[in-house]
Short mmCIF file of C-alpha atoms in Angstrom, two decimals:
data_model
loop_
_atom_site.label_atom_id
_atom_site.label_comp_id
_atom_site.label_asym_id
_atom_site.label_seq_id
_atom_site.Cartn_x
_atom_site.Cartn_y
_atom_site.Cartn_z
CA MET A 24 1.34 -17.06 22.93
CA THR A 25 -2.14 -16.40 21.54
CA ASN A 26 -2.33 -14.73 18.14
CA PHE A 27 -5.72 -13.08 18.55
CA ILE A 28 -7.25 -10.16 20.38
CA LYS A 29 -10.59 -9.70 22.09
CA ILE A 30 -12.55 -6.47 21.93
CA GLU A 31 -15.65 -6.26 24.10
CA ASN A 32 -16.29 -2.52 24.38
CA LYS A 33 -16.75 0.36 22.01
CA ILE A 34 -14.08 3.02 22.19
CA ASN A 35 -15.00 6.08 24.27
CA SER A 36 -15.10 9.53 22.73
CA TYR A 37 -11.74 11.24 22.25
CA ASP A 38 -10.12 14.44 21.01
CA LYS A 39 -6.52 13.59 20.13
CA LYS A 40 -3.55 14.26 17.87
CA ILE A 41 -1.49 11.39 16.42
CA GLN A 42 1.25 10.71 13.90
CA VAL A 43 1.20 7.47 11.92
CA SER A 44 4.24 5.58 10.63
CA GLY A 45 6.05 6.30 7.38
CA ASP A 46 4.38 5.52 4.08
CA LYS A 47 5.01 1.90 3.06
CA SER A 48 4.94 2.48 -0.70
CA ILE A 49 7.48 5.30 -0.48
CA SER A 50 9.64 3.47 2.09
CA ILE A 51 10.14 0.45 -0.17
CA ARG A 52 10.80 2.62 -3.24
CA CYS A 53 13.38 4.64 -1.29
CA VAL A 54 15.19 1.47 -0.19
CA LEU A 55 15.34 0.15 -3.75
CA LEU A 56 16.39 3.44 -5.34
CA ALA A 57 19.05 3.98 -2.65
CA SER A 58 20.44 0.56 -3.56
CA GLN A 59 20.97 1.83 -7.13
CA ALA A 60 22.38 5.24 -6.26
CA ILE A 61 26.08 6.06 -6.25
CA GLY A 62 27.09 6.72 -2.65
CA LYS A 63 25.27 6.94 0.66
CA SER A 64 21.59 7.73 1.06
CA LYS A 65 19.92 8.70 4.34
CA ILE A 66 16.26 7.82 4.80
CA TYR A 67 14.42 9.27 7.79
CA ASN A 68 11.11 7.99 9.20
CA LEU A 69 11.46 4.77 7.21
CA LEU A 70 8.58 2.44 8.02
CA GLU A 71 9.88 -0.29 10.33
CA SER A 72 7.64 -3.15 9.28
CA GLU A 73 8.19 -6.70 8.06
CA ASP A 74 7.70 -5.67 4.43
CA VAL A 75 10.39 -2.99 4.63
CA SER A 76 12.65 -5.21 6.73
CA ASN A 77 12.46 -7.91 4.04
CA SER A 78 13.40 -5.27 1.47
CA LEU A 79 16.47 -4.28 3.47
CA LYS A 80 17.51 -7.90 4.04
CA SER A 81 17.15 -8.61 0.33
CA ILE A 82 19.34 -5.73 -0.85
CA LYS A 83 21.88 -6.87 1.73
CA LYS A 84 21.90 -10.31 0.07
CA LEU A 85 22.47 -8.54 -3.22
CA GLY A 86 25.58 -6.86 -1.83
CA ILE A 87 24.23 -3.50 -0.68
CA ASN A 88 25.17 -2.50 2.87
CA TYR A 89 22.99 -0.50 5.19
CA LYS A 90 23.14 0.74 8.78
CA LYS A 91 20.44 1.79 11.19
CA TYR A 92 21.11 4.92 13.21
CA LYS A 93 18.95 6.56 15.87
CA ASN A 94 16.54 8.29 13.51
CA TYR A 95 17.53 7.23 10.00
CA TYR A 96 18.79 4.41 7.82
CA GLU A 97 21.93 4.81 5.75
CA ILE A 98 22.14 2.75 2.55
CA GLU A 99 25.37 2.64 0.56
CA GLY A 100 24.50 2.24 -3.11
CA LEU A 101 26.96 1.08 -5.75
CA GLY A 102 25.20 2.37 -8.85
CA ILE A 103 22.79 0.72 -11.28
CA ASN A 104 25.16 -2.20 -11.83
CA GLY A 105 26.20 -2.52 -8.20
CA PHE A 106 24.43 -5.72 -7.13
CA LYS A 107 27.08 -8.35 -6.34
CA LYS A 108 27.48 -10.98 -9.02
CA LYS A 109 26.74 -14.57 -7.97
CA LYS A 110 25.54 -17.58 -9.92
CA PHE A 111 22.48 -17.98 -7.69
CA ILE A 112 20.81 -15.91 -4.98
CA GLU A 113 17.46 -16.50 -3.30
CA ILE A 114 15.57 -13.66 -1.64
CA ASN A 115 12.35 -13.78 0.36
CA ALA A 116 9.86 -10.97 -0.19
CA GLY A 117 7.63 -12.15 2.66
CA ASN A 118 4.20 -10.57 2.19
CA SER A 119 5.35 -7.58 0.11
CA GLY A 120 3.99 -7.48 -3.41
CA THR A 121 5.48 -4.01 -3.81
CA PHE A 122 9.03 -5.19 -3.10
CA ALA A 123 8.78 -8.45 -5.06
CA ARG A 124 7.41 -6.79 -8.17
CA LEU A 125 9.65 -3.72 -8.12
CA VAL A 126 12.91 -5.54 -7.41
CA LEU A 127 12.33 -7.66 -10.51
CA GLY A 128 12.71 -4.48 -12.53
CA LEU A 129 16.14 -3.92 -11.01
CA LEU A 130 17.28 -7.46 -11.87
CA VAL A 131 16.74 -7.33 -15.64
CA ASN A 132 20.49 -7.19 -16.28
CA TYR A 133 21.60 -9.40 -13.37
CA PRO A 134 24.31 -11.80 -14.65
CA GLY A 135 23.25 -14.77 -12.48
CA VAL A 136 19.94 -16.26 -11.36
CA VAL A 137 17.83 -14.71 -8.62
CA LYS A 138 14.94 -16.65 -7.14
CA ILE A 139 12.25 -14.58 -5.46
CA SER A 140 9.87 -16.33 -3.08
CA GLY A 141 7.18 -15.08 -0.70
CA ASP A 142 4.73 -16.20 1.97
CA LYS A 143 1.57 -18.18 1.22
CA SER A 144 -0.49 -15.05 0.61
CA LEU A 145 1.98 -13.42 -1.77
CA SER A 146 2.50 -16.72 -3.58
CA LYS A 147 -1.16 -16.68 -4.63
CA ARG A 148 -0.94 -13.25 -6.27
CA ASP A 149 -0.59 -12.57 -9.98
CA PHE A 150 2.89 -11.77 -11.28
CA SER A 151 2.12 -11.89 -15.00
CA ARG A 152 1.50 -8.14 -14.91
CA ILE A 153 5.24 -7.84 -14.18
CA THR A 154 6.83 -10.80 -15.97
CA ILE A 155 5.19 -10.04 -19.34
CA PRO A 156 6.62 -6.51 -19.78
CA LEU A 157 10.00 -7.35 -18.20
CA SER A 158 10.45 -10.29 -20.57
CA GLN A 159 10.16 -7.83 -23.44
CA PHE A 160 13.38 -6.17 -22.27
CA GLY A 161 15.13 -9.43 -23.17
CA THR A 162 15.48 -10.86 -19.66
CA ASN A 163 14.65 -14.50 -18.90
CA ILE A 164 11.92 -15.12 -16.32
CA VAL A 165 10.70 -18.55 -15.24
CA ASN A 166 7.71 -19.24 -13.02
CA SER A 167 4.58 -21.36 -12.96
CA ASN A 168 0.94 -20.29 -12.76
CA ASN A 169 1.99 -16.63 -13.09
CA SER A 170 2.91 -16.55 -9.39
CA LEU A 171 5.85 -16.88 -7.02
CA PRO A 172 8.43 -18.28 -6.83
CA VAL A 173 10.00 -16.51 -9.81
CA LYS A 174 13.48 -17.09 -11.21
CA ILE A 175 15.00 -14.23 -13.18
CA SER A 176 18.27 -14.19 -15.09
CA GLY A 177 19.19 -10.94 -16.71
CA THR A 178 20.80 -10.05 -20.00
CA GLU A 179 23.55 -7.60 -20.94
CA TYR A 180 21.67 -6.95 -24.18
CA LEU A 181 18.68 -5.08 -22.82
CA ARG A 182 16.40 -3.42 -25.34
CA PRO A 183 13.96 -0.57 -24.62
CA ILE A 184 10.26 -1.30 -24.88
CA ALA A 185 7.00 0.47 -25.58
CA TYR A 186 4.30 -0.88 -23.29
CA ILE A 187 0.62 -0.20 -22.60
CA GLU A 188 -0.29 -0.77 -18.94
CA LYS A 189 -4.07 -1.30 -18.73
CA LEU A 190 -4.63 -2.40 -15.11
CA GLY A 191 -3.84 0.79 -13.24
CA SER A 192 -1.03 -1.05 -11.45
CA ALA A 193 1.57 1.29 -9.96
CA GLN A 194 3.75 -1.75 -9.25
CA CYS A 195 3.78 -2.77 -12.92
CA LYS A 196 4.50 0.77 -14.08
CA SER A 197 7.25 1.22 -11.49
CA SER A 198 8.94 -2.09 -12.28
CA ILE A 199 9.15 -1.08 -15.95
CA MET A 200 10.59 2.30 -14.94
CA PHE A 201 13.22 0.59 -12.79
CA ALA A 202 14.18 -1.66 -15.71
CA ALA A 203 14.39 1.40 -17.96
CA LEU A 204 17.05 2.90 -15.67
CA LYS A 205 19.39 0.10 -16.80
CA THR A 206 18.38 -0.08 -20.47
CA PRO A 207 20.09 1.81 -23.30
CA GLY A 208 17.61 3.85 -25.31
CA ILE A 209 14.16 5.25 -24.64
CA THR A 210 11.53 3.15 -22.86
CA ARG A 211 7.96 4.35 -23.32
CA VAL A 212 4.92 3.52 -21.18
CA LYS A 213 1.26 4.40 -21.57
CA ALA A 214 -0.26 3.65 -18.17
CA LYS A 215 -3.73 3.77 -16.68
CA LYS A 216 -3.88 6.22 -13.78
CA SER A 217 -2.31 4.89 -10.55
CA ARG A 218 -0.02 5.95 -7.71
CA ASN A 219 2.81 8.16 -8.93
CA HIS A 220 5.39 8.00 -6.12
CA THR A 221 8.01 6.41 -8.40
CA GLU A 222 7.78 9.18 -10.99
CA ILE A 223 8.06 11.86 -8.31
CA LEU A 224 11.11 10.20 -6.75
CA LEU A 225 12.82 9.77 -10.13
CA LYS A 226 12.25 13.42 -11.02
CA ASN A 227 13.81 14.48 -7.72
CA LEU A 228 16.81 12.27 -8.48
CA LYS A 229 17.25 14.15 -11.79
CA VAL A 230 16.51 11.03 -13.83
CA PRO A 231 15.66 12.04 -17.43
CA ILE A 232 11.99 11.11 -17.32
CA LYS A 233 9.34 12.81 -19.43
CA ILE A 234 5.77 12.70 -18.13
CA SER A 235 2.61 13.67 -19.97
CA ASN A 236 -0.57 13.51 -17.90
CA ARG A 237 -3.81 12.87 -19.78
CA LYS A 238 -7.36 12.50 -18.47
CA ASN A 239 -7.43 8.70 -18.13
CA TYR A 240 -3.80 7.72 -18.55
CA ASP A 241 -0.23 8.95 -18.31
CA LEU A 242 2.64 8.76 -20.81
CA PHE A 243 6.23 8.22 -19.68
CA GLU A 244 9.60 8.20 -21.39
CA ILE A 245 12.88 7.29 -19.70
CA LYS A 246 16.21 7.45 -21.49
CA GLY A 247 18.74 5.00 -20.06
CA PRO A 248 21.06 3.94 -18.76
CA VAL A 249 20.96 6.40 -15.86
CA ASN A 250 23.21 6.85 -12.85
CA PHE A 251 22.23 9.07 -9.95
CA SER A 252 23.74 10.11 -6.63
CA GLY A 253 22.80 9.15 -3.09
CA PHE A 254 20.05 11.23 -1.53
CA GLU A 255 18.32 12.21 1.70
CA TYR A 256 14.60 11.69 2.19
CA VAL A 257 12.09 12.05 5.02
CA VAL A 258 9.25 9.58 4.48
CA PRO A 259 5.84 11.19 5.18
CA GLY A 260 3.02 9.47 7.09
CA ASP A 261 0.98 6.79 5.34
CA ILE A 262 -2.58 7.71 4.37
CA SER A 263 -3.50 4.02 4.15
CA SER A 264 -2.56 3.62 7.83
CA SER A 265 -4.37 6.87 8.63
CA ALA A 266 -7.55 5.54 7.01
CA PHE A 267 -8.38 3.23 9.92
CA PHE A 268 -8.34 6.15 12.35
CA LEU A 269 -10.26 8.44 9.99
CA VAL A 270 -13.11 5.94 9.84
CA MET A 271 -12.91 5.06 13.54
CA THR A 272 -13.31 8.74 14.38
CA LEU A 273 -16.16 9.25 11.90
CA LEU A 274 -18.07 6.41 13.55
CA SER A 275 -17.20 7.22 17.20
CA LYS A 276 -19.61 9.48 19.05
CA ASN A 277 -18.34 12.97 19.91
CA SER A 278 -14.80 12.21 18.72
CA LYS A 279 -12.26 14.35 16.92
CA LEU A 280 -8.80 13.55 15.59
CA LYS A 281 -5.86 15.32 14.00
CA ILE A 282 -3.29 13.22 12.10
CA ILE A 283 -0.11 15.15 11.36
CA ASN A 284 2.41 14.94 8.51
CA VAL A 285 0.43 12.67 6.17
CA ASN A 286 1.15 12.17 2.48
CA ILE A 287 -1.88 13.45 0.57
CA ASN A 288 -0.65 12.72 -2.94
CA LYS A 289 -3.75 13.00 -5.15
CA SER A 290 -3.22 9.43 -6.37
CA ARG A 291 -3.82 8.28 -2.77
CA THR A 292 -6.58 10.55 -1.42
CA GLY A 293 -9.60 8.77 -2.87
CA ILE A 294 -10.75 7.90 0.65
CA ILE A 295 -10.99 11.57 1.64
CA LYS A 296 -12.95 12.46 -1.49
CA ILE A 297 -15.28 9.48 -1.04
CA LEU A 298 -15.94 10.08 2.67
CA ASN A 299 -16.56 13.79 2.14
CA LYS A 300 -19.11 12.88 -0.54
CA MET A 301 -20.77 10.77 2.17
CA ASN A 302 -21.19 13.90 4.32
CA ALA A 303 -18.01 13.63 6.36
CA SER A 304 -16.13 16.84 7.02
CA ILE A 305 -12.47 15.90 6.64
CA LEU A 306 -10.25 18.94 6.47
CA LEU A 307 -6.65 19.35 5.34
CA SER A 308 -4.42 21.92 7.04
CA ASN A 309 -0.76 22.91 7.02
CA LYS A 310 -0.36 21.85 3.39
CA ARG A 311 3.14 21.88 1.95
CA ILE A 312 5.16 20.22 -0.78
CA TYR A 313 8.15 18.05 0.10
CA LYS A 314 10.26 16.90 -2.83
CA GLY A 315 7.21 16.75 -5.06
CA GLU A 316 4.89 15.06 -2.55
CA LEU A 317 1.99 16.96 -1.01
CA ILE A 318 1.94 16.69 2.79
CA ALA A 319 -0.74 17.90 5.22
CA ASP A 320 -2.36 17.46 8.60
CA ILE A 321 -5.77 15.76 8.44
CA VAL A 322 -8.60 16.75 10.79
CA VAL A 323 -11.70 14.56 11.13
CA LYS A 324 -14.63 14.50 13.53
CA ASN A 325 -17.57 12.23 14.23
CA CYS A 326 -20.46 12.41 11.76
CA ASN A 327 -23.97 11.28 12.74
CA ASN A 328 -25.66 11.88 9.39
CA LEU A 329 -23.62 9.91 6.85
CA ILE A 330 -25.26 9.43 3.46
CA ALA A 331 -24.85 6.78 0.78
CA ILE A 332 -22.66 7.28 -2.26
CA ASN A 333 -22.70 6.26 -5.90
CA CYS A 334 -18.93 5.98 -5.93
CA PRO A 335 -17.29 7.29 -9.13
CA LYS A 336 -15.13 4.59 -10.74
CA ASN A 337 -12.37 7.09 -11.36
CA LEU A 338 -11.72 7.16 -7.60
CA ASN A 339 -11.10 3.40 -7.36
CA SER A 340 -7.34 3.42 -7.94
CA SER A 341 -6.76 6.23 -5.43
CA ALA A 342 -8.69 4.36 -2.72
CA ILE A 343 -7.88 0.75 -3.58
CA ASP A 344 -6.33 -0.08 -0.18
CA GLU A 345 -9.01 1.78 1.77
CA PHE A 346 -12.24 0.26 0.44
CA LEU A 347 -12.52 -2.14 3.37
CA VAL A 348 -13.08 0.71 5.83
CA ILE A 349 -15.08 2.71 3.29
CA PHE A 350 -17.50 -0.25 3.23
CA LEU A 351 -17.90 0.12 7.02
CA VAL A 352 -18.93 3.75 6.54
CA ALA A 353 -21.40 2.69 3.84
CA ALA A 354 -22.86 0.17 6.30
CA LYS A 355 -23.69 3.06 8.70
CA ALA A 356 -24.81 5.54 6.03
CA LYS A 357 -28.39 6.37 5.13
CA GLY A 358 -29.34 4.83 1.79
CA VAL A 359 -27.81 2.41 -0.68
CA SER A 360 -24.18 2.88 -1.67
CA THR A 361 -22.96 1.64 -5.05
CA PHE A 362 -19.39 0.69 -5.96
CA LYS A 363 -18.35 -0.50 -9.41
CA ASP A 364 -15.48 -2.36 -11.03
CA LEU A 365 -13.83 -3.58 -7.82
CA GLY A 366 -12.19 -6.70 -9.25
CA GLU A 367 -8.70 -5.45 -8.35
CA LEU A 368 -9.61 -5.88 -4.66
CA ASN A 369 -9.54 -9.65 -5.12
CA LYS A 370 -5.96 -9.47 -6.38
CA LYS A 371 -4.57 -8.08 -3.12
CA GLU A 372 -3.14 -9.97 -0.12
CA SER A 373 -6.48 -11.79 0.11
CA PRO A 374 -9.66 -11.79 -1.99
CA ARG A 375 -10.74 -8.63 -0.20
CA LEU A 376 -13.99 -8.08 -2.09
CA ASP A 377 -15.18 -11.61 -1.29
CA ILE A 378 -14.12 -11.35 2.35
CA ALA A 379 -15.66 -7.89 2.79
CA ILE A 380 -19.04 -9.08 1.50
CA ASN A 381 -18.99 -12.04 3.90
CA PHE A 382 -17.94 -9.73 6.73
CA LEU A 383 -20.84 -7.34 6.05
CA LYS A 384 -23.23 -10.28 5.95
CA LYS A 385 -21.85 -11.48 9.31
CA ILE A 386 -22.73 -8.15 10.94
CA GLY A 387 -26.21 -8.04 9.39
CA VAL A 388 -25.63 -5.62 6.51
CA LYS A 389 -27.45 -6.38 3.26
CA THR A 390 -25.35 -6.38 0.10
CA ILE A 391 -26.01 -7.21 -3.54
CA ARG A 392 -23.11 -8.17 -5.75
CA LYS A 393 -23.17 -8.34 -9.52
CA GLY A 394 -19.82 -9.34 -10.94
CA ASN A 395 -17.36 -6.85 -9.48
CA ASP A 396 -20.04 -4.28 -8.63
CA LEU A 397 -21.42 -3.96 -5.11
CA LYS A 398 -24.42 -2.36 -3.44
CA ILE A 399 -24.38 -1.85 0.34
CA TYR A 400 -27.67 -1.13 2.10
CA GLY A 401 -26.75 1.20 4.94
CA ASN A 402 -28.32 1.26 8.39
CA PRO A 403 -27.59 4.43 10.42
CA ASN A 404 -28.85 2.60 13.53
CA LEU A 405 -26.48 -0.34 13.11
CA ASN A 406 -25.45 -1.40 16.61
CA LEU A 407 -24.07 -4.87 17.29
CA ASN A 408 -24.56 -6.95 20.42
CA LYS A 409 -23.60 -10.50 19.43
CA ASP A 410 -20.36 -12.46 19.56
CA TYR A 411 -18.21 -12.32 16.43
CA ILE A 412 -15.15 -14.32 15.38
CA VAL A 413 -12.96 -13.17 12.49
CA LYS A 414 -10.45 -15.68 11.10
CA ASN A 415 -9.31 -17.42 7.91
CA PHE A 416 -8.54 -14.24 5.97
CA ARG A 417 -5.03 -15.21 4.78
CA LYS A 418 -3.47 -13.08 7.51
CA ASP A 419 -4.35 -9.96 5.52
CA HIS A 420 -3.27 -7.01 7.68
CA ARG A 421 -5.98 -4.71 6.35
CA ILE A 422 -8.77 -7.21 7.05
CA PHE A 423 -7.51 -7.48 10.62
CA MET A 424 -7.37 -3.71 11.20
CA MET A 425 -10.76 -3.14 9.55
CA SER A 426 -12.23 -5.75 11.92
CA CYS A 427 -10.78 -3.87 14.90
CA VAL A 428 -12.37 -0.63 13.70
CA ALA A 429 -15.73 -2.40 13.33
CA ALA A 430 -15.46 -3.84 16.85
CA LEU A 431 -14.53 -0.50 18.41
CA THR A 432 -17.30 1.48 16.70
CA LEU A 433 -20.24 -0.88 16.12
CA GLY A 434 -20.28 -2.85 19.38
CA GLY A 435 -20.51 -6.57 20.10
CA LYS A 436 -17.92 -8.93 21.53
CA TRP A 437 -15.17 -9.79 19.07
CA THR A 438 -12.39 -12.32 18.76
CA ILE A 439 -10.10 -11.32 15.89
CA HIS A 440 -7.38 -13.76 14.87
CA ASP A 441 -3.92 -13.22 13.33
CA LYS A 442 -3.00 -10.07 15.22
CA ASP A 443 0.61 -10.48 14.05
CA SER A 444 -0.53 -9.61 10.52
CA VAL A 445 -0.14 -5.91 11.36
CA LYS A 446 3.63 -6.38 11.50
CA SER A 447 3.81 -6.45 7.70
CA SER A 448 2.64 -2.87 7.27
CA PHE A 449 1.81 -1.10 10.55
CA PRO A 450 3.42 -2.50 13.72
CA ARG A 451 2.37 0.61 15.68
CA PHE A 452 -1.34 -0.02 15.08
CA PHE A 453 -2.00 -1.34 18.59
CA GLU A 454 0.03 1.43 20.19
CA ILE A 455 -2.04 4.11 18.48
CA ILE A 456 -5.51 2.64 19.05
CA LYS A 457 -4.63 2.24 22.74
CA GLN A 458 -3.46 5.86 22.73
CA LEU A 459 -6.94 6.77 21.51
CA GLY A 460 -8.52 4.81 24.35
CA ALA A 461 -9.24 1.35 22.91
CA LYS A 462 -9.37 -1.51 25.41
CA LEU A 463 -7.89 -4.72 24.02
CA ASN A 464 -7.64 -8.14 25.66
#
């Protein structure tokens, strides 16, 4: 069976309403926290992707049972010390950096050895941002080249830490918080601004966490050890999945789209702020708060007069997974767009900044790169008519989906490899773009 798709026609105009799958970041956090709760948790609208499936399989290996029902998953937690005790367990995180990094925080007191491995892409990613702070709790972590595989053996003599997180890594911050749940005493973290789903979930679980939000960083204190009860949670739609359809609609003539029930947590809505600064008119309706998370319906329509942006650096962390499609908008905007300090993009599933620049060059868009800063010279009349092949991108799901958006909005005849990459984060991607009228071969 071929693992590529062909796109030979732009998508026709549409006026539709869709609902994307559950948020991946929240889904994985819910699975892990449910594994530590006392009693049964019910999680509705859990993202059914390879990353979440690997998370479920891994907690099962660690002795936590779960069942899938018609519209929810039930996970039976055994408390913060409930993982089954074995001399050696190996778990496979697949492509999920979120799961691999966060579960390490839950293993700091594990009495045996757990080996965590991943696929080729994940095995190239940096894990020192996690292993350095977790080692300070007193746990023993062994790996080479600061990457997977990692072997962790916990200690019963955990000690609280004070740590300064400088990268803006929500995974690092969250892993420390998870370790703090098991550690006697007060763990303190000063963290550069990043996604805050973990803090919101912990507050809803009545975990004694103190949060102080400052302009450029946040301060956290967690007093452990902490037990908490099973919970119910409805996972909202994923704004990172929504991003592909926001941009596709912006760039598709006479099109309009409404995406319902999307998480619009302010640590994730950088793409909306950036696109609106580029003259888009993306509106939020039906706003409400669900267990601390802000949810809304997003309405977007085609824009024919996009303008360049000098993108504020303080929006980087809240748009880090969406820059690939933001670059497509910059390619169609009038003027020169500037983006700064994008080095974190090269620490994702693939070196996304490098690949994006090569992609833009392939479609005839001028760029200038200086270090981790990028200028994109937009062309409002950009219309492609050549043949394009996209491959060798480490099976990065977001590179694949960005390429589909480019093919459906800019023209040309495209062959895009590694279509199975969407299974890691968004298996319904093809279903939804076909619903909007895309023709795929």
